[in-house]
CSV table of C-alpha atoms and ligand atoms in Angstrom, one decimal:
chain,number,residue,atom,x,y,z
A,231,UNK,CA,159.0,-31.4,96.9
A,232,UNK,CA,160.8,-34.3,95.1
A,233,UNK,CA,164.1,-33.9,93.4
A,234,UNK,CA,162.6,-35.0,90.1
A,235,UNK,CA,160.8,-31.7,89.7
A,236,UNK,CA,164.1,-30.0,88.9
A,237,UNK,CA,164.8,-29.5,85.2
A,238,UNK,CA,168.6,-30.1,85.6
A,239,UNK,CA,170.4,-33.0,87.2
A,240,UNK,CA,168.7,-33.8,90.5
A,241,UNK,CA,170.3,-32.0,93.4
A,242,UNK,CA,172.4,-34.1,95.7
A,243,UNK,CA,170.4,-35.1,98.8
A,244,UNK,CA,172.9,-33.9,101.1
A,245,UNK,CA,174.0,-30.3,100.6
A,246,UNK,CA,177.8,-29.9,100.2
A,247,UNK,CA,179.4,-28.1,103.1
A,248,UNK,CA,181.6,-25.2,101.6
A,249,UNK,CA,183.9,-23.7,104.2
A,250,UNK,CA,186.2,-20.6,104.2
A,251,UNK,CA,190.0,-20.8,103.9
A,252,UNK,CA,192.0,-17.6,104.4
A,253,UNK,CA,195.3,-19.6,104.7
A,254,UNK,CA,196.7,-23.0,104.0
A,255,UNK,CA,196.3,-23.9,107.7
A,256,UNK,CA,192.6,-23.0,107.7
A,257,UNK,CA,192.2,-25.0,104.5
A,258,UNK,CA,193.6,-28.2,106.0
A,259,UNK,CA,191.7,-27.8,109.3
A,260,UNK,CA,188.4,-27.3,107.4
A,261,UNK,CA,189.1,-30.5,105.4
A,262,UNK,CA,190.0,-32.4,108.5
A,263,UNK,CA,186.8,-31.2,110.2
A,264,UNK,CA,184.6,-32.4,107.3
A,265,UNK,CA,184.2,-29.7,104.7
A,266,UNK,CA,183.2,-31.1,101.3
A,267,UNK,CA,184.7,-28.0,99.7
A,268,UNK,CA,186.8,-25.0,100.7
A,269,UNK,CA,186.9,-21.7,99.0
A,270,UNK,CA,189.9,-19.5,98.9
A,271,UNK,CA,191.4,-16.5,97.1
A,272,UNK,CA,194.7,-15.2,95.7
A,273,UNK,CA,196.7,-12.5,97.5
A,274,UNK,CA,195.3,-9.5,95.5
A,275,UNK,CA,192.3,-7.4,94.9
A,276,UNK,CA,190.6,-10.0,92.6
A,277,UNK,CA,188.8,-11.6,95.6
A,278,UNK,CA,186.4,-10.0,98.0
A,279,UNK,CA,188.5,-10.6,101.2
A,280,UNK,CA,191.6,-8.8,100.3
A,281,UNK,CA,193.1,-8.2,103.7
A,282,UNK,CA,196.8,-8.0,104.7
A,283,UNK,CA,198.4,-11.3,105.5
A,284,UNK,CA,195.4,-13.3,104.2
A,285,UNK,CA,194.9,-15.6,101.2
A,286,UNK,CA,197.2,-17.8,99.1
A,287,UNK,CA,200.1,-17.4,96.8
A,288,UNK,CA,200.4,-19.9,93.9
A,289,UNK,CA,202.6,-22.3,95.8
A,290,UNK,CA,200.2,-22.4,98.8
A,291,UNK,CA,197.3,-22.8,96.5
A,292,UNK,CA,199.0,-25.8,94.8
A,293,UNK,CA,199.6,-27.4,98.3
A,294,UNK,CA,196.0,-26.7,99.4
A,295,UNK,CA,194.6,-28.3,96.2
A,296,UNK,CA,196.8,-31.3,96.6
A,297,UNK,CA,195.7,-31.7,100.2
A,298,UNK,CA,192.1,-31.5,99.4
A,299,UNK,CA,192.2,-33.7,96.3
A,300,UNK,CA,194.0,-36.5,98.1
A,301,UNK,CA,191.1,-36.6,100.5
A,302,UNK,CA,188.4,-36.4,97.8
A,303,UNK,CA,187.4,-32.8,98.6
A,304,UNK,CA,187.1,-29.7,96.3
A,305,UNK,CA,188.8,-26.4,96.2
A,306,UNK,CA,186.8,-23.4,94.9
A,307,UNK,CA,188.5,-20.1,94.1
A,308,UNK,CA,186.8,-16.8,94.7
A,309,UNK,CA,187.6,-14.3,92.0
A,310,UNK,CA,184.6,-12.2,92.8
A,311,UNK,CA,185.5,-8.6,92.7
A,312,UNK,CA,184.7,-6.4,89.7
A,313,UNK,CA,187.5,-5.8,87.2
A,314,UNK,CA,189.0,-2.3,87.3
A,315,UNK,CA,188.5,-0.7,83.8
A,316,UNK,CA,192.0,0.8,84.0
A,317,UNK,CA,193.7,-2.6,84.4
A,318,UNK,CA,191.2,-5.5,83.8
A,319,UNK,CA,194.1,-7.7,82.7
A,320,UNK,CA,194.9,-8.6,86.3
A,321,UNK,CA,191.5,-10.3,86.7
A,322,UNK,CA,192.0,-12.2,83.5
A,323,UNK,CA,195.5,-13.3,84.5
A,324,UNK,CA,194.0,-14.5,87.8
A,325,UNK,CA,191.5,-16.6,85.9
A,326,UNK,CA,194.2,-18.1,83.8
A,327,UNK,CA,196.2,-18.8,87.0
A,328,UNK,CA,193.1,-20.5,88.6
A,329,UNK,CA,192.6,-22.7,85.5
A,330,UNK,CA,196.3,-23.6,85.5
A,331,UNK,CA,196.1,-24.7,89.1
A,332,UNK,CA,193.3,-27.0,88.3
A,333,UNK,CA,190.8,-25.7,90.9
A,334,UNK,CA,187.4,-27.4,90.9
A,335,UNK,CA,185.4,-24.2,90.3
A,336,UNK,CA,185.8,-20.5,90.0
A,337,UNK,CA,183.4,-18.2,91.9
A,338,UNK,CA,182.9,-14.9,90.0
A,339,UNK,CA,180.5,-12.0,89.7
A,340,UNK,CA,181.8,-9.8,87.0
A,341,UNK,CA,180.4,-10.6,83.5
A,342,UNK,CA,183.8,-9.6,81.9
A,343,UNK,CA,185.6,-12.1,84.2
A,344,UNK,CA,182.9,-14.8,83.4
A,345,UNK,CA,183.2,-14.1,79.7
A,346,UNK,CA,187.0,-14.5,79.8
A,347,UNK,CA,186.7,-17.8,81.7
A,348,UNK,CA,184.0,-19.1,79.2
A,349,UNK,CA,186.1,-18.1,76.1
A,350,UNK,CA,189.5,-19.2,77.3
A,351,UNK,CA,188.9,-22.0,79.7
A,352,UNK,CA,185.6,-23.7,78.6
A,353,UNK,CA,186.4,-26.8,80.8
A,354,UNK,CA,186.4,-24.6,83.9
A,355,UNK,CA,183.3,-24.9,86.2
A,356,UNK,CA,181.8,-21.5,87.0
A,357,UNK,CA,179.9,-20.5,90.1
A,358,UNK,CA,178.0,-17.2,90.3
A,359,UNK,CA,179.3,-15.3,93.3
A,360,UNK,CA,176.9,-13.8,95.8
A,361,UNK,CA,178.5,-10.5,94.7
A,362,UNK,CA,176.6,-10.7,91.4
A,363,UNK,CA,173.4,-10.3,93.4
A,364,UNK,CA,171.3,-12.6,91.2
A,365,UNK,CA,168.0,-12.8,93.2
A,366,UNK,CA,165.7,-14.3,90.7
A,367,UNK,CA,165.5,-17.4,88.6
A,368,UNK,CA,165.5,-15.2,85.5
A,369,UNK,CA,168.8,-13.5,86.5
A,370,UNK,CA,170.4,-16.9,87.2
A,371,UNK,CA,169.1,-18.2,83.9
A,372,UNK,CA,170.7,-15.3,82.1
A,373,UNK,CA,174.1,-16.2,83.6
A,374,UNK,CA,173.6,-19.8,82.7
A,375,UNK,CA,172.8,-19.1,79.1
A,376,UNK,CA,175.5,-16.6,78.6
A,377,UNK,CA,178.3,-18.0,80.6
A,378,UNK,CA,177.4,-21.5,81.4
A,379,UNK,CA,177.4,-21.2,85.2
A,380,UNK,CA,176.7,-24.4,87.0
A,381,UNK,CA,175.9,-23.0,90.4
A,382,UNK,CA,174.6,-19.7,91.8
A,383,UNK,CA,175.2,-18.4,95.4
A,384,UNK,CA,172.1,-16.6,96.6
A,385,UNK,CA,172.4,-13.3,98.4
A,386,UNK,CA,171.6,-13.2,102.0
A,387,UNK,CA,168.7,-10.7,101.4
A,388,UNK,CA,166.2,-13.4,100.3
A,389,UNK,CA,163.5,-14.8,102.5
A,390,UNK,CA,163.0,-18.5,102.8
A,391,UNK,CA,160.0,-18.5,100.5
A,392,UNK,CA,162.0,-16.6,97.9
A,393,UNK,CA,164.9,-19.1,98.2
A,394,UNK,CA,162.4,-21.8,97.6
A,395,UNK,CA,160.9,-20.1,94.6
A,396,UNK,CA,164.4,-19.8,93.0
A,397,UNK,CA,165.3,-23.3,93.9
A,398,UNK,CA,162.1,-24.8,92.5
A,399,UNK,CA,162.8,-23.3,89.0
A,400,UNK,CA,166.5,-23.2,88.8
A,401,UNK,CA,168.3,-25.2,86.2
A,402,UNK,CA,171.6,-24.8,88.0
A,403,UNK,CA,172.7,-25.7,91.5
A,404,UNK,CA,171.8,-23.3,94.3
A,405,UNK,CA,174.1,-22.5,97.2
A,406,UNK,CA,173.0,-20.5,100.3
A,407,UNK,CA,174.9,-18.9,103.3
A,408,UNK,CA,174.5,-21.0,106.4
A,409,UNK,CA,176.6,-19.2,109.1
A,410,UNK,CA,178.8,-16.1,109.6
A,411,UNK,CA,178.8,-12.4,109.7
A,412,UNK,CA,176.1,-10.6,107.8
A,413,UNK,CA,176.5,-8.3,105.0
A,414,UNK,CA,172.9,-7.1,104.6
A,415,UNK,CA,172.8,-4.8,101.6
A,416,UNK,CA,171.8,-6.3,98.2
A,417,UNK,CA,175.1,-8.0,97.8
A,418,UNK,CA,177.3,-6.6,95.1
A,419,UNK,CA,175.6,-3.3,95.2
A,420,UNK,CA,176.7,-1.9,98.5
A,421,UNK,CA,178.8,1.2,98.3
A,422,UNK,CA,178.7,2.4,101.9
A,423,UNK,CA,182.3,1.5,102.4
A,424,UNK,CA,183.3,3.3,99.2
A,425,UNK,CA,181.5,6.3,100.4
A,426,UNK,CA,183.5,6.6,103.5
A,427,UNK,CA,186.9,5.2,102.4
A,428,UNK,CA,187.0,5.0,98.6
A,429,UNK,CA,187.2,1.2,98.9
A,430,UNK,CA,184.4,-1.4,98.9
A,431,UNK,CA,184.1,-5.2,98.4
A,432,UNK,CA,183.4,-4.9,94.7
A,433,UNK,CA,186.1,-2.5,93.9
A,434,UNK,CA,189.0,-3.4,96.1
A,435,UNK,CA,187.9,-6.6,97.8
A,436,UNK,CA,187.5,-5.0,101.3
A,437,UNK,CA,184.7,-3.5,103.2
A,438,UNK,CA,185.9,-1.0,105.7
A,439,UNK,CA,189.7,-1.4,105.0
A,440,UNK,CA,191.7,-1.7,108.2
A,441,UNK,CA,193.9,1.2,107.1
A,442,UNK,CA,190.8,3.5,107.6
A,443,UNK,CA,189.8,2.0,111.0
A,444,UNK,CA,190.8,3.8,114.2
A,445,UNK,CA,189.9,2.8,117.7
A,446,UNK,CA,190.0,5.7,120.1
A,447,UNK,CA,189.8,5.4,123.9
A,448,UNK,CA,188.1,8.5,125.3
A,449,UNK,CA,185.9,9.8,128.1
A,450,UNK,CA,182.7,8.6,126.4
A,451,UNK,CA,184.1,5.1,125.9
A,452,UNK,CA,185.8,3.6,122.8
A,453,UNK,CA,185.0,5.2,119.5
A,454,UNK,CA,185.4,3.3,116.2
A,455,UNK,CA,186.0,5.6,113.3
A,456,UNK,CA,186.1,4.8,109.6
A,457,UNK,CA,188.2,7.3,107.8
A,458,UNK,CA,187.1,9.8,110.5
A,459,UNK,CA,183.4,8.9,110.3
A,460,UNK,CA,182.2,7.9,113.7
A,461,UNK,CA,180.6,4.4,113.3
A,462,UNK,CA,180.0,3.5,116.9
A,463,UNK,CA,180.9,4.3,120.5
A,464,UNK,CA,181.2,1.4,123.0
A,465,UNK,CA,180.9,1.6,126.7
A,466,UNK,CA,184.0,0.1,128.4
A,467,UNK,CA,182.6,-3.4,128.8
A,468,UNK,CA,180.2,-3.4,125.9
A,469,UNK,CA,180.9,-6.1,123.2
A,470,UNK,CA,182.3,-4.7,120.0
A,471,UNK,CA,181.7,-5.5,116.3
A,472,UNK,CA,183.4,-4.9,113.0
A,473,UNK,CA,183.2,-1.1,112.2
A,474,UNK,CA,181.2,-1.4,109.0
A,475,UNK,CA,178.9,1.5,108.2
A,476,UNK,CA,175.9,-0.9,107.9
A,477,UNK,CA,176.3,-2.0,111.6
A,478,UNK,CA,177.0,1.4,113.1
A,479,UNK,CA,174.8,3.2,115.6
A,480,UNK,CA,173.6,6.5,114.4
A,481,UNK,CA,171.4,9.3,115.6
A,482,UNK,CA,168.2,9.1,113.6
A,483,UNK,CA,165.3,11.4,114.5
A,484,UNK,CA,166.9,11.9,118.0
A,485,UNK,CA,167.2,8.2,118.7
A,486,UNK,CA,170.7,6.5,118.8
A,487,UNK,CA,170.5,3.0,117.6
A,488,UNK,CA,171.5,0.6,114.8
A,489,UNK,CA,170.0,2.2,111.8
A,490,UNK,CA,170.4,-0.6,109.3
A,491,UNK,CA,171.5,-3.8,110.9
A,492,UNK,CA,172.7,-5.1,114.3
A,493,UNK,CA,176.1,-6.8,114.6
A,494,UNK,CA,174.7,-10.3,114.6
A,495,UNK,CA,175.7,-13.5,112.9
A,496,UNK,CA,173.6,-15.4,110.5
A,497,UNK,CA,172.8,-18.9,111.6
A,498,UNK,CA,170.4,-21.1,109.6
A,499,UNK,CA,171.1,-24.4,111.4
A,500,UNK,CA,167.4,-24.7,112.3
A,501,UNK,CA,166.4,-24.3,108.7
A,502,UNK,CA,168.4,-27.3,107.6
A,503,UNK,CA,165.4,-29.6,107.0
A,504,UNK,CA,163.6,-27.0,104.9
A,505,UNK,CA,166.8,-26.1,102.9
A,506,UNK,CA,167.4,-29.8,102.2
A,507,UNK,CA,163.8,-30.3,101.2
A,508,UNK,CA,164.2,-27.5,98.7
A,509,UNK,CA,167.1,-29.3,97.1
A,510,UNK,CA,169.8,-26.8,98.1
A,511,UNK,CA,173.1,-28.0,96.6
A,512,UNK,CA,175.5,-26.4,98.9
A,513,UNK,CA,175.8,-24.5,102.2
A,514,UNK,CA,178.4,-21.8,102.6
A,515,UNK,CA,180.1,-20.8,105.8
A,516,UNK,CA,181.3,-17.2,105.9
A,517,UNK,CA,184.6,-16.1,107.4
A,518,UNK,CA,187.8,-16.2,105.3
A,519,UNK,CA,189.1,-13.4,107.5
A,520,UNK,CA,188.6,-15.5,110.7
A,521,UNK,CA,191.1,-17.8,112.3
A,522,UNK,CA,191.8,-21.4,111.6
A,523,UNK,CA,190.3,-22.2,115.0
A,524,UNK,CA,186.9,-20.7,114.0
A,525,UNK,CA,187.0,-22.5,110.6
A,526,UNK,CA,187.7,-25.8,112.3
A,527,UNK,CA,185.1,-25.6,115.0
A,528,UNK,CA,182.3,-24.1,112.9
A,529,UNK,CA,182.9,-26.7,110.2
A,530,UNK,CA,182.7,-29.5,112.8
A,531,UNK,CA,179.3,-28.4,114.0
A,532,UNK,CA,177.9,-28.0,110.5
A,533,UNK,CA,179.3,-31.4,109.4
A,534,UNK,CA,177.5,-33.1,112.3
A,535,UNK,CA,174.3,-31.2,111.6
A,536,UNK,CA,174.1,-31.9,107.9
A,537,UNK,CA,174.9,-35.6,108.5
A,538,UNK,CA,172.2,-35.8,111.2
A,539,UNK,CA,169.6,-34.0,109.0
A,540,UNK,CA,170.4,-36.2,106.0
A,541,UNK,CA,170.0,-39.4,108.1
A,542,UNK,CA,166.7,-38.4,109.7
A,543,UNK,CA,165.3,-35.2,108.3
A,544,UNK,CA,162.0,-35.5,110.0
A,545,UNK,CA,163.6,-35.9,113.4
A,546,UNK,CA,166.2,-33.3,113.1
A,547,UNK,CA,166.7,-31.1,116.1
A,548,UNK,CA,169.4,-28.5,116.6
A,549,UNK,CA,171.6,-29.8,119.4
A,550,UNK,CA,172.2,-27.4,122.3
A,551,UNK,CA,176.0,-28.0,122.1
A,552,UNK,CA,175.9,-26.9,118.5
A,553,UNK,CA,174.2,-23.7,119.3
A,554,UNK,CA,176.6,-23.1,122.2
A,555,UNK,CA,179.6,-23.8,120.0
A,556,UNK,CA,178.4,-21.6,117.2
A,557,UNK,CA,177.5,-18.9,119.7
A,558,UNK,CA,181.1,-18.7,120.9
A,559,UNK,CA,182.2,-17.8,117.4
A,560,UNK,CA,179.4,-15.5,116.3
A,561,UNK,CA,180.0,-11.7,115.8
A,562,UNK,CA,177.7,-9.9,118.3
A,563,UNK,CA,177.1,-13.2,120.0
A,564,UNK,CA,173.5,-13.4,118.6
A,565,UNK,CA,171.9,-15.6,116.1
A,566,UNK,CA,169.4,-14.6,113.5
A,567,UNK,CA,167.9,-16.3,110.6
A,568,UNK,CA,168.9,-13.1,108.7
A,569,UNK,CA,166.7,-12.1,105.9
A,570,UNK,CA,165.4,-15.6,105.8
A,571,UNK,CA,162.8,-14.2,108.3
A,572,UNK,CA,163.3,-10.4,108.3
A,573,UNK,CA,160.1,-8.5,108.0
A,574,UNK,CA,161.5,-5.8,105.9
A,575,UNK,CA,162.8,-6.4,102.4
B,215,UNK,CA,199.3,-31.8,110.1
B,216,UNK,CA,197.0,-31.1,113.0
B,217,UNK,CA,194.7,-34.0,113.7
B,218,UNK,CA,191.0,-33.4,114.5
B,219,UNK,CA,190.4,-32.5,118.1
B,220,UNK,CA,187.1,-32.7,120.0
B,221,UNK,CA,185.3,-29.4,119.8
B,222,UNK,CA,185.0,-29.3,123.6
B,223,UNK,CA,188.7,-29.2,124.2
B,224,UNK,CA,189.1,-25.5,123.9
B,225,UNK,CA,186.4,-25.0,126.5
B,226,UNK,CA,188.3,-27.1,129.0
B,227,UNK,CA,191.6,-25.5,128.9
B,228,UNK,CA,193.4,-25.0,132.2
B,229,UNK,CA,192.6,-21.6,133.7
B,230,UNK,CA,195.6,-19.8,135.1
B,231,UNK,CA,195.1,-18.7,138.7
B,232,UNK,CA,195.5,-15.0,139.1
B,233,UNK,CA,198.8,-14.0,140.7
B,234,UNK,CA,198.7,-12.7,144.2
B,235,UNK,CA,198.3,-9.0,144.5
B,236,UNK,CA,201.7,-8.5,146.1
B,237,UNK,CA,203.5,-10.4,143.4
B,238,UNK,CA,201.5,-8.5,140.8
B,239,UNK,CA,202.5,-5.1,142.2
B,240,UNK,CA,206.2,-6.3,142.3
B,241,UNK,CA,206.1,-7.5,138.6
B,242,UNK,CA,204.4,-4.3,137.5
B,243,UNK,CA,207.3,-2.2,138.9
B,244,UNK,CA,209.9,-4.3,137.0
B,245,UNK,CA,211.3,-2.6,133.9
B,246,UNK,CA,210.0,-4.0,130.6
B,247,UNK,CA,213.4,-5.1,129.5
B,248,UNK,CA,214.1,-8.5,131.0
B,249,UNK,CA,210.7,-10.0,130.1
B,250,UNK,CA,210.9,-8.4,126.6
B,251,UNK,CA,214.3,-10.0,126.1
B,252,UNK,CA,213.0,-13.4,127.1
B,253,UNK,CA,210.1,-13.1,124.8
B,254,UNK,CA,212.3,-11.9,121.9
B,255,UNK,CA,214.6,-14.9,122.4
B,256,UNK,CA,211.6,-17.2,122.5
B,257,UNK,CA,210.1,-15.8,119.4
B,258,UNK,CA,213.5,-16.0,117.6
B,259,UNK,CA,213.5,-19.7,118.3
B,260,UNK,CA,209.9,-20.6,117.7
B,261,UNK,CA,208.3,-17.9,115.4
B,262,UNK,CA,211.2,-16.5,113.3
B,263,UNK,CA,212.0,-19.7,111.4
B,264,UNK,CA,208.3,-20.1,110.4
B,265,UNK,CA,207.8,-16.5,109.4
B,266,UNK,CA,207.5,-16.0,105.6
B,267,UNK,CA,209.9,-13.5,104.2
B,268,UNK,CA,207.2,-11.2,102.9
B,269,UNK,CA,205.5,-11.1,106.3
B,270,UNK,CA,208.8,-10.5,108.1
B,271,UNK,CA,209.5,-7.6,105.7
B,272,UNK,CA,206.1,-6.1,106.2
B,273,UNK,CA,206.2,-6.5,110.1
B,274,UNK,CA,209.7,-5.2,110.5
B,275,UNK,CA,210.6,-1.8,111.8
B,276,UNK,CA,207.6,-1.3,114.2
B,277,UNK,CA,207.3,-1.6,117.9
B,278,UNK,CA,204.5,-3.6,119.4
B,279,UNK,CA,203.6,-3.4,123.1
B,280,UNK,CA,202.1,-6.5,124.7
B,281,UNK,CA,200.4,-6.2,128.0
B,282,UNK,CA,199.6,-9.2,130.1
B,283,UNK,CA,196.9,-7.5,132.1
B,284,UNK,CA,196.4,-10.0,135.0
B,285,UNK,CA,200.2,-10.1,135.6
B,286,UNK,CA,200.6,-6.4,135.2
B,287,UNK,CA,203.4,-7.0,132.7
B,288,UNK,CA,204.2,-4.9,129.7
B,289,UNK,CA,206.6,-6.1,127.0
B,290,UNK,CA,207.9,-4.2,124.0
B,291,UNK,CA,209.2,-5.9,120.9
B,292,UNK,CA,210.4,-4.9,117.5
B,293,UNK,CA,211.5,-7.0,114.5
B,294,UNK,CA,214.8,-5.6,113.2
B,295,UNK,CA,217.5,-7.0,110.8
B,296,UNK,CA,215.6,-10.3,110.7
B,297,UNK,CA,215.4,-10.8,114.5
B,298,UNK,CA,213.1,-10.0,117.3
B,299,UNK,CA,214.5,-7.5,119.8
B,300,UNK,CA,213.3,-5.9,123.0
B,301,UNK,CA,212.3,-2.3,122.3
B,302,UNK,CA,212.8,0.8,124.5
B,303,UNK,CA,210.4,1.4,127.4
B,304,UNK,CA,209.3,4.8,126.2
B,305,UNK,CA,208.3,6.4,123.0
B,306,UNK,CA,205.5,5.7,120.5
B,307,UNK,CA,204.4,2.1,119.6
B,308,UNK,CA,202.7,1.0,116.3
B,309,UNK,CA,200.4,-1.3,118.0
B,310,UNK,CA,199.3,-2.0,121.7
B,311,UNK,CA,197.7,-5.3,122.5
B,312,UNK,CA,196.3,-6.1,126.0
B,313,UNK,CA,194.8,-9.3,127.3
B,314,UNK,CA,195.0,-11.7,130.2
B,315,UNK,CA,197.5,-14.5,130.3
B,316,UNK,CA,194.8,-17.2,129.7
B,317,UNK,CA,193.7,-15.5,126.5
B,318,UNK,CA,197.3,-15.3,125.1
B,319,UNK,CA,197.8,-18.9,126.0
B,320,UNK,CA,194.7,-20.0,124.1
B,321,UNK,CA,195.8,-17.9,121.0
B,322,UNK,CA,199.3,-19.4,121.2
B,323,UNK,CA,197.8,-22.9,121.3
B,324,UNK,CA,195.6,-22.2,118.3
B,325,UNK,CA,192.5,-22.7,120.4
B,326,UNK,CA,190.9,-19.3,120.0
B,327,UNK,CA,190.2,-16.6,117.5
B,328,UNK,CA,191.5,-13.1,118.0
B,329,UNK,CA,188.3,-11.7,116.5
B,330,UNK,CA,186.2,-13.5,119.1
B,331,UNK,CA,188.3,-12.3,121.9
B,332,UNK,CA,188.1,-8.8,120.5
B,333,UNK,CA,184.3,-8.8,120.2
B,334,UNK,CA,184.1,-9.9,123.8
B,335,UNK,CA,186.7,-7.3,124.9
B,336,UNK,CA,189.0,-10.0,126.2
B,337,UNK,CA,191.6,-8.6,123.8
B,338,UNK,CA,192.2,-4.9,123.3
B,339,UNK,CA,194.1,-3.6,120.4
B,340,UNK,CA,195.1,0.1,119.9
B,341,UNK,CA,197.1,1.9,117.2
B,342,UNK,CA,197.6,0.8,113.6
B,343,UNK,CA,194.6,-1.5,112.8
B,344,UNK,CA,196.1,-2.6,109.5
B,345,UNK,CA,199.3,-3.6,111.1
B,346,UNK,CA,197.4,-5.4,113.8
B,347,UNK,CA,195.5,-7.3,111.2
B,348,UNK,CA,198.6,-8.2,109.3
B,349,UNK,CA,200.1,-9.6,112.5
B,350,UNK,CA,197.0,-11.6,113.3
B,351,UNK,CA,196.6,-13.0,109.9
B,352,UNK,CA,200.3,-13.9,109.8
B,353,UNK,CA,200.2,-15.7,113.1
B,354,UNK,CA,196.9,-17.5,112.2
B,355,UNK,CA,198.4,-18.8,109.0
B,356,UNK,CA,201.5,-20.1,110.9
B,357,UNK,CA,199.5,-22.0,113.4
B,358,UNK,CA,200.0,-22.8,117.1
B,359,UNK,CA,203.3,-21.6,118.5
B,360,UNK,CA,202.8,-23.5,121.7
B,361,UNK,CA,201.9,-27.2,122.1
B,362,UNK,CA,201.2,-27.5,125.8
B,363,UNK,CA,199.9,-29.7,127.1
B,364,UNK,CA,200.4,-32.1,124.2
B,365,UNK,CA,197.2,-32.7,122.2
B,366,UNK,CA,195.5,-35.9,123.2
B,367,UNK,CA,196.2,-38.8,120.9
C,187,SF4,S1,178.9,-1.9,104.6
C,187,SF4,FE1,177.9,-3.7,105.4
C,187,SF4,S2,176.4,-4.3,103.8
C,187,SF4,FE2,178.0,-2.9,102.9
C,187,SF4,S3,179.5,-4.2,102.1
C,187,SF4,FE3,180.2,-3.6,104.1
C,187,SF4,S4,179.4,-5.3,105.5
C,187,SF4,FE4,178.3,-5.4,103.5
């Protein structure tokens, strides 16, 4: 498909590589390793990775933006949780702070937050967060008409043909996830963590908050509990995963297995030529909670792959060393195309 | 600013030879105090000046036990009155971390990711998960504490 079939400005030929930054150090390493943009959040519940010791205060955000800008890269700020009706002001203040910092775009999901940005900071570029769970062209168009969003991040629940369908008709840029841990539920609508702990990504910015996680060594192996709920039990030398409800092993009809999703990582490296052909504007790497070493090395692999693919799309082949490098960092040490090829919807 | 390093560097780190069994048994019988004192002194020199005030306040007042499995060494540390101290041998700890020397070395040099080591069971963490995460994120944000051998130019 040619770029000219798009109604809006033609998508860039090379998708922009958008990398996670949980700290100033991760931000600088991502930029040095070739990220076109980094995304970060402030130290509070306004972003969906609100973990202790993670994220930026205003001074760090300023330093990060200066570092990126001096190298011609972008900084996006995730402000993608849903405002608490008891104190929505915190979210609006965070939008004002982001605008004051001069970030390149704000990533939001809540319509109240989007409306505040539209009304008070019309110059601010808005991206629709994956947490908004817009899965169709019609939904995306609604956000564009109402709030003027310029890009939408697609949930990881779509198949490749669904992504193509959205891309073909979209009047805004489309961003997809390329690599990282999977959050499989229709994003923005998963309340599994709230059910067990009272906190979930959309309410508090955390899935399976660490304060609710307990690892217990016992006779049957190591048990992972989330607020008392047994999520999984690992044999002594069995690899572990994050204790999220969606990736637990449960007894279902007498069989103990992963009921919803296995602890694997998404890796769409092999789909790059197709994604580029669809006119995907940006590819996002998951992992603001991971170390700067992860960010640096995953960014380096994706930079090389995107450059290779853009240079010779028809001859693109996933290099074994890329697969090996990404395999080292993947949760569950497995790769999957995620929903891009999952038989169930 | 750290300059870009080849991706393969972390895979070619020097592996530490395991200590002989006799030495290991001897080390394991030593009290935790002298090594803990040494580590506390080292951290007061390298880590303390780079520790942000809010992180220091949040981490203070808890005992962490660090076990170097292949050397059979256990260390206990606590951050008190703005300094790292060795903590008593016995009594409860907030967090217990166990890994081999090579894994610690890779983490200290900024070449590895605690999550990855944890998934692979190369690093074991027991106790207060939230405290562990705060510690991990704080150390990640600070960057390598050890530059050895010096990165290639
Ligand atoms: S429980 Fe799983 S699907 Fe739900 S928010 Fe957490 S990681 Fe995502």
